[in-house]
Amino acid sequence: MAGGRIPKHDFLVWVLARVRLHVPLECPLCSTNMESRQHLFFDCAFSSEVWSFFYSRLHLLPPSLLDDGIRWLKDPSRDSNIVFIVRLAFQACIYGIWRERNTRLHSQVSRPAAVVISEICLILRAKLDILSREQRNLPSTVTYLSNWSLHFV
Ligand SMILES: [Zn+2]
């Protein structure tokens, strides 16, 4: 896939390893549950809102358990453009959730999920725009960006 190699979830693994190091704390995103990797990234109401925004628009229903979700990412769709977008979105969501969690832990600032979602969309769109320029030899209907625009306006 031209120019769009996805790092092999190195970042994700790094984040998850860090979370594991922590003594269980109250989740800074919802303040109602104890923090665990499964809770923080998937079960938390905040994180669920982030995921469901992306997955509902892509008409995908990934498994809700962390390890199953990572396995599912290997083959999430028959459309290779969608596979690419999903993997990129997955990393961006993990990153966005992790960053929001840290911001709340270290400052009094807390942003609603909708703001984090908009930020993730901007990052993804910019990335897909750059990568789509390398797909210029293809008809415009099959670039990453045009696929993105089909689902996210
Ligand atoms: Zn939570």
PDB file of N, CA and C and ligand atoms in Angstrom, residues 26-35 39-40 43-47, ligand 1:
ATOM      1  N   GLU A  26      -9.094   5.455  40.153  1.00  0.00           N
ATOM      2  CA  GLU A  26     -10.384   5.785  39.580  1.00  0.00           C
ATOM      3  C   GLU A  26     -10.155   6.298  38.152  1.00  0.00           C
ATOM      4  N   CYS A  27     -11.011   5.895  37.251  1.00  0.00           N
ATOM      5  CA  CYS A  27     -10.867   6.317  35.858  1.00  0.00           C
ATOM      6  C   CYS A  27     -11.060   7.831  35.753  1.00  0.00           C
ATOM      7  N   PRO A  28     -10.073   8.566  35.228  1.00  0.00           N
ATOM      8  CA  PRO A  28     -10.204  10.029  35.141  1.00  0.00           C
ATOM      9  C   PRO A  28     -11.216  10.479  34.086  1.00  0.00           C
ATOM     10  N   LEU A  29     -11.646   9.564  33.245  1.00  0.00           N
ATOM     11  CA  LEU A  29     -12.578   9.957  32.181  1.00  0.00           C
ATOM     12  C   LEU A  29     -14.034   9.907  32.633  1.00  0.00           C
ATOM     13  N   CYS A  30     -14.344   9.034  33.576  1.00  0.00           N
ATOM     14  CA  CYS A  30     -15.742   8.941  34.012  1.00  0.00           C
ATOM     15  C   CYS A  30     -15.898   9.063  35.531  1.00  0.00           C
ATOM     16  N   SER A  31     -14.799   8.858  36.265  1.00  0.00           N
ATOM     17  CA  SER A  31     -14.814   8.954  37.728  1.00  0.00           C
ATOM     18  C   SER A  31     -15.810   8.003  38.392  1.00  0.00           C
ATOM     19  N   THR A  32     -16.230   6.978  37.682  1.00  0.00           N
ATOM     20  CA  THR A  32     -17.165   6.053  38.329  1.00  0.00           C
ATOM     21  C   THR A  32     -16.640   4.624  38.367  1.00  0.00           C
ATOM     22  N   ASN A  33     -15.578   4.345  37.640  1.00  0.00           N
ATOM     23  CA  ASN A  33     -15.033   2.987  37.630  1.00  0.00           C
ATOM     24  C   ASN A  33     -13.558   3.011  37.957  1.00  0.00           C
ATOM     25  N   MET A  34     -13.034   1.849  38.305  1.00  0.00           N
ATOM     26  CA  MET A  34     -11.599   1.743  38.474  1.00  0.00           C
ATOM     27  C   MET A  34     -10.970   1.646  37.089  1.00  0.00           C
ATOM     28  N   GLU A  35      -9.796   2.230  36.979  1.00  0.00           N
ATOM     29  CA  GLU A  35      -9.130   2.239  35.683  1.00  0.00           C
ATOM     30  C   GLU A  35      -8.433   0.899  35.410  1.00  0.00           C
ATOM     31  N   HIS A  39     -11.202  -1.091  30.715  1.00  0.00           N
ATOM     32  CA  HIS A  39     -12.156  -0.021  31.032  1.00  0.00           C
ATOM     33  C   HIS A  39     -11.782   1.287  30.330  1.00  0.00           C
ATOM     34  N   LEU A  40     -10.542   1.728  30.534  1.00  0.00           N
ATOM     35  CA  LEU A  40     -10.114   3.021  30.026  1.00  0.00           C
ATOM     36  C   LEU A  40     -10.336   3.154  28.521  1.00  0.00           C
ATOM     37  N   ASP A  43     -14.471   0.161  27.696  1.00  0.00           N
ATOM     38  CA  ASP A  43     -15.745   0.099  28.412  1.00  0.00           C
ATOM     39  C   ASP A  43     -16.211   1.453  28.928  1.00  0.00           C
ATOM     40  N   CYS A  44     -15.278   2.350  29.165  1.00  0.00           N
ATOM     41  CA  CYS A  44     -15.617   3.665  29.714  1.00  0.00           C
ATOM     42  C   CYS A  44     -16.629   4.378  28.800  1.00  0.00           C
ATOM     43  N   ALA A  45     -17.582   5.070  29.418  1.00  0.00           N
ATOM     44  CA  ALA A  45     -18.603   5.776  28.627  1.00  0.00           C
ATOM     45  C   ALA A  45     -17.957   6.787  27.677  1.00  0.00           C
ATOM     46  N   PHE A  46     -16.901   7.450  28.151  1.00  0.00           N
ATOM     47  CA  PHE A  46     -16.191   8.425  27.328  1.00  0.00           C
ATOM     48  C   PHE A  46     -15.606   7.734  26.079  1.00  0.00           C
ATOM     49  N   SER A  47     -14.869   6.665  26.315  1.00  0.00           N
ATOM     50  CA  SER A  47     -14.214   5.959  25.211  1.00  0.00           C
ATOM     51  C   SER A  47     -15.240   5.337  24.268  1.00  0.00           C
TER      52      SER A  47
HETATM   53 ZN    ZN B   1     -14.097   5.515  32.813  1.00  0.00          ZN
END
